[in-house]
mmCIF file of C-alpha atoms in Angstrom:
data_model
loop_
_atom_site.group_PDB
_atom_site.id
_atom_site.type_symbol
_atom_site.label_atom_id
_atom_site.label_comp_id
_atom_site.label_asym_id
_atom_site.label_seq_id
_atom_site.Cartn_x
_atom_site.Cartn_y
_atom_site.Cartn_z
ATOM 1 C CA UNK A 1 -74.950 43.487 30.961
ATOM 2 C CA UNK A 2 -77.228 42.678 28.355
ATOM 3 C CA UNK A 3 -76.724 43.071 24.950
ATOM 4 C CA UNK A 4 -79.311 46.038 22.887
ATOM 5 C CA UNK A 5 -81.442 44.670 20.332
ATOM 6 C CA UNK A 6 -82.865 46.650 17.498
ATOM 7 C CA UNK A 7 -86.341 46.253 16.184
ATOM 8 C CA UNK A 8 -87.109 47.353 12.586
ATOM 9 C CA UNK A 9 -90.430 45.184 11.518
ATOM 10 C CA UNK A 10 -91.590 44.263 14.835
ATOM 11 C CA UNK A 11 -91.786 40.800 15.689
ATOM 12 C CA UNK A 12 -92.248 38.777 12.549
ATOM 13 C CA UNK A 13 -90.713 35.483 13.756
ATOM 14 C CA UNK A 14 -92.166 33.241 16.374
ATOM 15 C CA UNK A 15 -88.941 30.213 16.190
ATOM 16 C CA UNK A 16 -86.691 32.840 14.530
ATOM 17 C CA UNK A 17 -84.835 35.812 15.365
ATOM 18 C CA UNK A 18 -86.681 38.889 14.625
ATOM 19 C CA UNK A 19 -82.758 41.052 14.657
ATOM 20 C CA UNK A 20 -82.210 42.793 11.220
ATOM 21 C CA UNK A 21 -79.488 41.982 8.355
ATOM 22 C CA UNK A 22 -76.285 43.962 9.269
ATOM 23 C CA UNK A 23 -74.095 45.411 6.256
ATOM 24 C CA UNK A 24 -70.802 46.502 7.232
ATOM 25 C CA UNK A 25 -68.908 48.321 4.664
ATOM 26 C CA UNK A 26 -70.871 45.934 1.644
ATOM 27 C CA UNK A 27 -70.148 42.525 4.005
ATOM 28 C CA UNK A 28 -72.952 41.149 5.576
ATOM 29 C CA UNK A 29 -72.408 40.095 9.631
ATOM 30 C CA UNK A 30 -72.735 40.825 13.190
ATOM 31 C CA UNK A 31 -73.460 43.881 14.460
ATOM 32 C CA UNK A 32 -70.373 43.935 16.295
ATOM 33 C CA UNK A 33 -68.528 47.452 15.334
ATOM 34 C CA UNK A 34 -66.742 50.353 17.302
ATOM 35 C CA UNK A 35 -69.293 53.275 17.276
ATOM 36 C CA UNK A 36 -66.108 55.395 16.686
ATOM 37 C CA UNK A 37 -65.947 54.031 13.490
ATOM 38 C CA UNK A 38 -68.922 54.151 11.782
ATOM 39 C CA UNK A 39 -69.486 57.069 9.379
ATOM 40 C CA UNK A 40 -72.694 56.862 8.482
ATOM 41 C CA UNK A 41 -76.052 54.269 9.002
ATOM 42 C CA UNK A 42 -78.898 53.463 6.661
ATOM 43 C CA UNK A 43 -81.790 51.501 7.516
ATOM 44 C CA UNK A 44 -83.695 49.583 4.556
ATOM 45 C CA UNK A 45 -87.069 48.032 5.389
ATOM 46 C CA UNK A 46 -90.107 47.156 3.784
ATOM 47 C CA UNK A 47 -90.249 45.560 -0.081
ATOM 48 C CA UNK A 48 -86.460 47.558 -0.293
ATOM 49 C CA UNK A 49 -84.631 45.234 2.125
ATOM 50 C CA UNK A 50 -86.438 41.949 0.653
ATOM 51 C CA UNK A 51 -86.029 42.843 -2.812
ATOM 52 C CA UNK A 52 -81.966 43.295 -2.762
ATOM 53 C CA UNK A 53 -81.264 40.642 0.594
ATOM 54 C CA UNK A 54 -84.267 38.608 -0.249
ATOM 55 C CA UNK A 55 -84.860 36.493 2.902
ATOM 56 C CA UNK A 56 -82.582 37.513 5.041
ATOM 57 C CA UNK A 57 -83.394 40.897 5.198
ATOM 58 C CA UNK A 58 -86.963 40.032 6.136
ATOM 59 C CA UNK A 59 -86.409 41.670 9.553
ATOM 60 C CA UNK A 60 -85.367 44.850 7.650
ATOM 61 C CA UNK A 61 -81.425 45.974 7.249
ATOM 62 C CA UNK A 62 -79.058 48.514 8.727
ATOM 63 C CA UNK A 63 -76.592 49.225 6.401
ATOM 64 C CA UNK A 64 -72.791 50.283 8.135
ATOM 65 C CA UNK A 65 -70.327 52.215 6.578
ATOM 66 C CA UNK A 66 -67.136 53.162 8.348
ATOM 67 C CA UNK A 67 -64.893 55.578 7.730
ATOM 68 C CA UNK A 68 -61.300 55.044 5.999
ATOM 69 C CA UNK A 69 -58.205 56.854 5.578
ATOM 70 C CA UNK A 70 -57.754 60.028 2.940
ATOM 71 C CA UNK A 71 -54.558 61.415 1.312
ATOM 72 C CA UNK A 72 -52.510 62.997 3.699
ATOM 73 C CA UNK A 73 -49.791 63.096 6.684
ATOM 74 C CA UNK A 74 -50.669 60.537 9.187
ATOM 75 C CA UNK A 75 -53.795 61.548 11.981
ATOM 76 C CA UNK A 76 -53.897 60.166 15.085
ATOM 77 C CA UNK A 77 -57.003 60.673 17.520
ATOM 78 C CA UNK A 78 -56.998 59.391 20.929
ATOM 79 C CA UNK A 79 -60.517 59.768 23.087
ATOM 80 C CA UNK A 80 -61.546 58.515 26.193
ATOM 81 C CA UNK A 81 -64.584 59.176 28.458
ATOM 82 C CA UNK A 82 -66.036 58.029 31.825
ATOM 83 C CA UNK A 83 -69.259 57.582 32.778
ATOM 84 C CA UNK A 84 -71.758 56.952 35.603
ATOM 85 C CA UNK A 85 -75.015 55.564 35.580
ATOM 86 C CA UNK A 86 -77.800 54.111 37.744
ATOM 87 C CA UNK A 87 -81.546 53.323 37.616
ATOM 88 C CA UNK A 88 -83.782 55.744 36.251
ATOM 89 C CA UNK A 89 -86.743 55.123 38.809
ATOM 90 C CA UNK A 90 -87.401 52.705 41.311
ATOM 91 C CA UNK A 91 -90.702 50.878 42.588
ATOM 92 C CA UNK A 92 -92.534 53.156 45.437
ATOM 93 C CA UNK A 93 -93.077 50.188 47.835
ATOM 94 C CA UNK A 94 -94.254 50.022 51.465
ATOM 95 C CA UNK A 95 -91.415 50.815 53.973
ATOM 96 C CA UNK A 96 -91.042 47.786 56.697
ATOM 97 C CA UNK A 97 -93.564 49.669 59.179
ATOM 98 C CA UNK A 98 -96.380 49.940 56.465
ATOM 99 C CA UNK A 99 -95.570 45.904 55.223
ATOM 100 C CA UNK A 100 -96.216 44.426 58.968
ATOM 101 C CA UNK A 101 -99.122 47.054 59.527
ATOM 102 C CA UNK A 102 -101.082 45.562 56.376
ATOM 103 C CA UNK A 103 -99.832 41.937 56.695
ATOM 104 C CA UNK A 104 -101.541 42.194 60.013
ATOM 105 C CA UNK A 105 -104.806 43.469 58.323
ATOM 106 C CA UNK A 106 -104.964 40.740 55.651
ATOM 107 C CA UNK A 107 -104.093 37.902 57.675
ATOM 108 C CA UNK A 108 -106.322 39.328 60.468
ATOM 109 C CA UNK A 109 -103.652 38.425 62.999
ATOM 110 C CA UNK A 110 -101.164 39.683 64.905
ATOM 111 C CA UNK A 111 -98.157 38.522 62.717
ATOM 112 C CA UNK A 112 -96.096 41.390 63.918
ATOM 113 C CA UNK A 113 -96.463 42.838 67.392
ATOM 114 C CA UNK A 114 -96.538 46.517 67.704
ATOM 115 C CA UNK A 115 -93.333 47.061 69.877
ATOM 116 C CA UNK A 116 -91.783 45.245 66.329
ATOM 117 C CA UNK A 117 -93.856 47.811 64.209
ATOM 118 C CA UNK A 118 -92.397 50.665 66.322
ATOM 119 C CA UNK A 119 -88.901 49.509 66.070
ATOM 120 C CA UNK A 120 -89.402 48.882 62.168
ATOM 121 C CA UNK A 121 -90.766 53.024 62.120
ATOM 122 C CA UNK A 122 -87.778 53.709 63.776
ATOM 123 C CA UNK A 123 -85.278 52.290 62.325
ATOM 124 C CA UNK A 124 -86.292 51.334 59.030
ATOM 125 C CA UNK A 125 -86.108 47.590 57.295
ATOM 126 C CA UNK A 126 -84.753 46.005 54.446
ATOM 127 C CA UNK A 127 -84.942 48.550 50.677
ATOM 128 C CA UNK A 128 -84.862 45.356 48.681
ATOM 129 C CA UNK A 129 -83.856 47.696 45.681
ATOM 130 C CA UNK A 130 -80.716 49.240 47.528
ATOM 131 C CA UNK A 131 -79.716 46.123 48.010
ATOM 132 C CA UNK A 132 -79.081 45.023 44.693
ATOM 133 C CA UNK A 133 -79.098 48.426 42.805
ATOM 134 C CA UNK A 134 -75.739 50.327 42.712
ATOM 135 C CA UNK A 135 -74.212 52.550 40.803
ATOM 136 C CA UNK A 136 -72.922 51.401 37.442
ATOM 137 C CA UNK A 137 -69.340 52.981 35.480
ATOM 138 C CA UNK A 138 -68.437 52.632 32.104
ATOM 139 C CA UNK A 139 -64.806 53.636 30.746
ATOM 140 C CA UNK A 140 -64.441 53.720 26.896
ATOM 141 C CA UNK A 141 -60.780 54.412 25.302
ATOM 142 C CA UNK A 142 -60.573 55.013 21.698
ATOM 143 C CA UNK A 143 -57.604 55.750 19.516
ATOM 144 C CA UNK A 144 -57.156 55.659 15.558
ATOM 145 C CA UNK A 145 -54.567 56.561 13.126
ATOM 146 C CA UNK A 146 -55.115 57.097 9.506
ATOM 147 C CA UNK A 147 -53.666 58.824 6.076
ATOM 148 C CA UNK A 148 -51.957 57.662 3.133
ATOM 149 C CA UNK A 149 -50.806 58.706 -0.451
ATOM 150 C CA UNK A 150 -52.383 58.623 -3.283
ATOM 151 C CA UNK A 151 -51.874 54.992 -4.019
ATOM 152 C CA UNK A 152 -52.392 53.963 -0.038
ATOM 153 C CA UNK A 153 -54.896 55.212 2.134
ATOM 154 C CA UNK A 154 -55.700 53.580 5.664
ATOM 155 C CA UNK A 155 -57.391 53.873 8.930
ATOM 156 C CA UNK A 156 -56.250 51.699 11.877
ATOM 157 C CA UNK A 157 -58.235 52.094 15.235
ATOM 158 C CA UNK A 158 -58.702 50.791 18.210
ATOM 159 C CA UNK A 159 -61.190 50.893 21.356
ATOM 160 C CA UNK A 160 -61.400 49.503 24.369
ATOM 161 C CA UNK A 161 -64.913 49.189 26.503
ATOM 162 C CA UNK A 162 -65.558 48.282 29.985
ATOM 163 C CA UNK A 163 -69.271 48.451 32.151
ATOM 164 C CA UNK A 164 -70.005 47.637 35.769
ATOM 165 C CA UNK A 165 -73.243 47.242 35.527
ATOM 166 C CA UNK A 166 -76.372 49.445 38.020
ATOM 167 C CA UNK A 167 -77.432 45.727 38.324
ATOM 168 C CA UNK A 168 -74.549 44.198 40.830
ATOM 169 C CA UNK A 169 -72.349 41.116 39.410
ATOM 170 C CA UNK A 170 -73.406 42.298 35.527
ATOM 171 C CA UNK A 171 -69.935 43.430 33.704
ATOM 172 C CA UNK A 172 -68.761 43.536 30.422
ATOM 173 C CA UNK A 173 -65.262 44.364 28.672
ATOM 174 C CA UNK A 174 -64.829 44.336 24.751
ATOM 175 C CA UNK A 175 -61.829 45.149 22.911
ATOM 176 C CA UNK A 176 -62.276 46.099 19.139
ATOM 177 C CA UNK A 177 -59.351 46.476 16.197
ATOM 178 C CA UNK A 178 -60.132 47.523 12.749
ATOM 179 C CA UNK A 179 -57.893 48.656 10.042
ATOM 180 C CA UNK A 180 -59.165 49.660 6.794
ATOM 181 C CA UNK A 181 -56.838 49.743 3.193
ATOM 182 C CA UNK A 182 -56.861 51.143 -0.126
ATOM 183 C CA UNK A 183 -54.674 50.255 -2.513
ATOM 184 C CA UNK A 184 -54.662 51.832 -6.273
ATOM 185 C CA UNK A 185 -51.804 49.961 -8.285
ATOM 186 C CA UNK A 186 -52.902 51.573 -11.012
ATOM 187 C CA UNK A 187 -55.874 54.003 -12.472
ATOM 188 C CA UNK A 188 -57.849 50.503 -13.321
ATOM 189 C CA UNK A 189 -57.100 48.238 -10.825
ATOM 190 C CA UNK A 190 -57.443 49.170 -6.613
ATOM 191 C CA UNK A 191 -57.441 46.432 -3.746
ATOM 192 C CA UNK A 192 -59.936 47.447 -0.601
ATOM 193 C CA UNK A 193 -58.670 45.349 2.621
ATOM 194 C CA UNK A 194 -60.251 45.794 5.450
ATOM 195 C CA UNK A 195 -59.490 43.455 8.648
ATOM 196 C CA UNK A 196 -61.270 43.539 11.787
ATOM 197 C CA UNK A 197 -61.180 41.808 15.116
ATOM 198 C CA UNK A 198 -62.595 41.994 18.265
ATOM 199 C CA UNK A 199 -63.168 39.449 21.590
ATOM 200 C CA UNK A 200 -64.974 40.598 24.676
ATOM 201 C CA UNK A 201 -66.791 38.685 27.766
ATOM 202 C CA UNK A 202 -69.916 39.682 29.753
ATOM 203 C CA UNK A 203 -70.613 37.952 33.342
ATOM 204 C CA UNK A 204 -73.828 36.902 33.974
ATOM 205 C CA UNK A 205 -75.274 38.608 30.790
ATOM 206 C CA UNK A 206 -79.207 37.352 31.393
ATOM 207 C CA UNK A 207 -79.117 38.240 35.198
ATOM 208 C CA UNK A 208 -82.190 39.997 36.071
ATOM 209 C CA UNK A 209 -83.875 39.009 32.967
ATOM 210 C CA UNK A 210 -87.302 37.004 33.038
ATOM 211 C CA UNK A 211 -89.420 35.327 35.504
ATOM 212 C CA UNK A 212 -88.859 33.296 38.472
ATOM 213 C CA UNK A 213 -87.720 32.555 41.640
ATOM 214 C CA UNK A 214 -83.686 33.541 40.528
ATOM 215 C CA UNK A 215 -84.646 36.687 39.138
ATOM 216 C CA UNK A 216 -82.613 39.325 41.747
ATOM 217 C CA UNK A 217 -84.591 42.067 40.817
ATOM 218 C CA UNK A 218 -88.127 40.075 40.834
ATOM 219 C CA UNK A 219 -87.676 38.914 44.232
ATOM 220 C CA UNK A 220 -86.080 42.992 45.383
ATOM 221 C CA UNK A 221 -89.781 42.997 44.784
ATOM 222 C CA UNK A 222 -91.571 40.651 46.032
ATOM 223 C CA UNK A 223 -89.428 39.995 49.303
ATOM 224 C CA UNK A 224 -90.930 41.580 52.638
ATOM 225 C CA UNK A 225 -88.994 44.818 53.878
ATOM 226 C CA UNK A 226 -89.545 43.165 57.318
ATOM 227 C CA UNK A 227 -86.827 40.948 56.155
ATOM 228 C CA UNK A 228 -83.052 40.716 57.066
ATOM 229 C CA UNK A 229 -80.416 40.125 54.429
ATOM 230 C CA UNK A 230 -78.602 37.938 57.012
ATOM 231 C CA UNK A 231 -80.090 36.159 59.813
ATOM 232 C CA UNK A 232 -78.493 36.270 63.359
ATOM 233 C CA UNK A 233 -75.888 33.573 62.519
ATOM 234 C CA UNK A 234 -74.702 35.959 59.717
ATOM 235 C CA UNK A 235 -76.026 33.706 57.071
ATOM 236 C CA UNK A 236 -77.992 34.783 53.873
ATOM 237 C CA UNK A 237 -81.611 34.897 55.754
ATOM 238 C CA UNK A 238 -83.339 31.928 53.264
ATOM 239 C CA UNK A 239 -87.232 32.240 53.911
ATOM 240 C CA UNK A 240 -89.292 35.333 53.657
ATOM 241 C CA UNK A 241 -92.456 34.421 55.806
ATOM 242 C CA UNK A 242 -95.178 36.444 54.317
ATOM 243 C CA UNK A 243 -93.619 37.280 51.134
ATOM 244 C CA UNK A 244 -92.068 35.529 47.937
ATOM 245 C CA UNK A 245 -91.401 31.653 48.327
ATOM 246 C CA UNK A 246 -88.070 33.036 46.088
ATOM 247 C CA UNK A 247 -85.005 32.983 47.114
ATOM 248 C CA UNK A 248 -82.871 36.086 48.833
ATOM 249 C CA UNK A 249 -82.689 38.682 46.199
ATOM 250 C CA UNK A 250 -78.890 39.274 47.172
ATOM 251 C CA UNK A 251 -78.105 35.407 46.762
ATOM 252 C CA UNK A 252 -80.242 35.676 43.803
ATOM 253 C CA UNK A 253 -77.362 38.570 42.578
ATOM 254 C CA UNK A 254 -74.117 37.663 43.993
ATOM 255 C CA UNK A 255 -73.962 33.920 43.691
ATOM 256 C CA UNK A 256 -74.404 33.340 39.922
ATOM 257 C CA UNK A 257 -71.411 33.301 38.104
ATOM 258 C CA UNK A 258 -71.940 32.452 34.347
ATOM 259 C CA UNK A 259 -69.234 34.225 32.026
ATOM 260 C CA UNK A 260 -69.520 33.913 28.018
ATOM 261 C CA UNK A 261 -66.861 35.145 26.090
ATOM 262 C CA UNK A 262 -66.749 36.095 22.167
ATOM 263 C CA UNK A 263 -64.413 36.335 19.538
ATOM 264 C CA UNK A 264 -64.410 37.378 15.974
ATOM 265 C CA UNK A 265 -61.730 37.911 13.501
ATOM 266 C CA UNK A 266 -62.209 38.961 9.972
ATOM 267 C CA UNK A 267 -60.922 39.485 6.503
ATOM 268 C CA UNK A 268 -62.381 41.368 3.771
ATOM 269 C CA UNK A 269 -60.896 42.281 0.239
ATOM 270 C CA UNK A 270 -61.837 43.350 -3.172
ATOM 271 C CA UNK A 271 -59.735 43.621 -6.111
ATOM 272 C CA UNK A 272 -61.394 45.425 -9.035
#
């Protein structure tokens, strides 16, 4: 769910972004670009990045090119893939049995009796992390056409992106379309258009991000494994007695529901 962010100078803003100065194809902008298309990536840092961006590329710059059509019939390439992911490693945390046996030790009480100690051994409690850990799928779809003569040359693609997150309730879709022209009218003068577009929309894109007592994978946690996701009434169990004064790490991760959607559209020519 959450975007990737690139660090080329470190942190060298404390109000301000510390994200570098993208160039795509000469234009500076987002970051936003189809892997599929880029041909090749520079990165410029130091007195190199200051001296031609000044300011702006303060944070360093990674320079984009993208590929574009060359003299010949038309070439179409279509590519898809499917993947599966899911968290590397996971916390090694007591087991419901182990939880009661210390709580009883610390407190110097007995919080939990032994025949509920025995029944926790034997049939296990609440894995905080299973319960909001899954596993995540990705499906990419990629297809591009390019060619030309040798007064027009072009490359029009387009990919489509979509992520179920290992985190539950964390998705993403993104649909990209670039098409790149060149146009010689004559030996002296050539027109380079290149027009690119893209909207996509991520659901609960900060989810498990930060502190607090809404973070889903704070409280997996924190929360005792003594613990019930629902209580006998089948409602989301709401107090953890000896553990985090949070709430429910599987409220925390199903009931959020904040969506943010972008859109960019884009036109960029050159006549020389």
């Amino acid at each position: 769910g959450q975007a990737p962010r690139i660090r080329i100078r470190g942190a060298n803003s404390i109000n301000g972004t510390n994200d570098p100065l993208y160039i795509i194809d000469g234009i500076p902008g987002g970051s936003d670009v189809n892997p599929y298309d880029v041909k090749s990536v520079e990165i410029l840092k130091d007195a190199s990045a200051t001296a031609i961006y000044g300011s702006r590329g303060a944070n360093g710059v990674v320079l984009i090119t993208t590929f574009r059509g060359e003299v010949g019939a038309p070439k179409i390439v279509v590519s898809s893939n499917i993947g599966v992911s899911s968290v590397g490693k996971r916390y090694d945390l007591l087991d419901a049995a182990g939880y009661a046996e210390l709580t009883n030790k610390v407190y110097n009480a007995e919080l939990y009796t032994s025949s509920q100690i025995s029944a926790f051994r034997q049939n296990g409690g609440t894995n905080w992390q299973d319960e909001v850990f899954s596993t995540g799928l990705s499906q990419n779809y990629q297809a591009s056409i390019s060619g030309g003569s040798s007064n027009v040359r072009y490359l029009i693609s387009a990919n489509y992106v979509d992520e179920v997150g290992t985190l539950d309730n964390t998705d993403m879709d993104k649909s990209s379309f670039r098409a790149n022209i060149n146009t010689d009218f004559s030996k002296r003068l050539s027109l380079t258009m290149d027009i690119t577009a893209s909207t996509g929309n991520r659901l609960n894109a900060d989810l498990g991000t930060g502190g607090g007592k809404l973070n889903p994978i704070l409280q997996a946690l924190m929360w005792s494994p003594t613990e019930s996701v629902y209580d006998a009434n089948g409602n989301y169990t709401n107090a953890d007695a000896y553990g985090s004064l949070g709430r429910n790490p599987v409220v925390c991760l199903k009931e959020p529901y904040q969506t943010s959607k972008g859109t960019n559209f884009g036109i960029n020519s050159n006549l020389k």
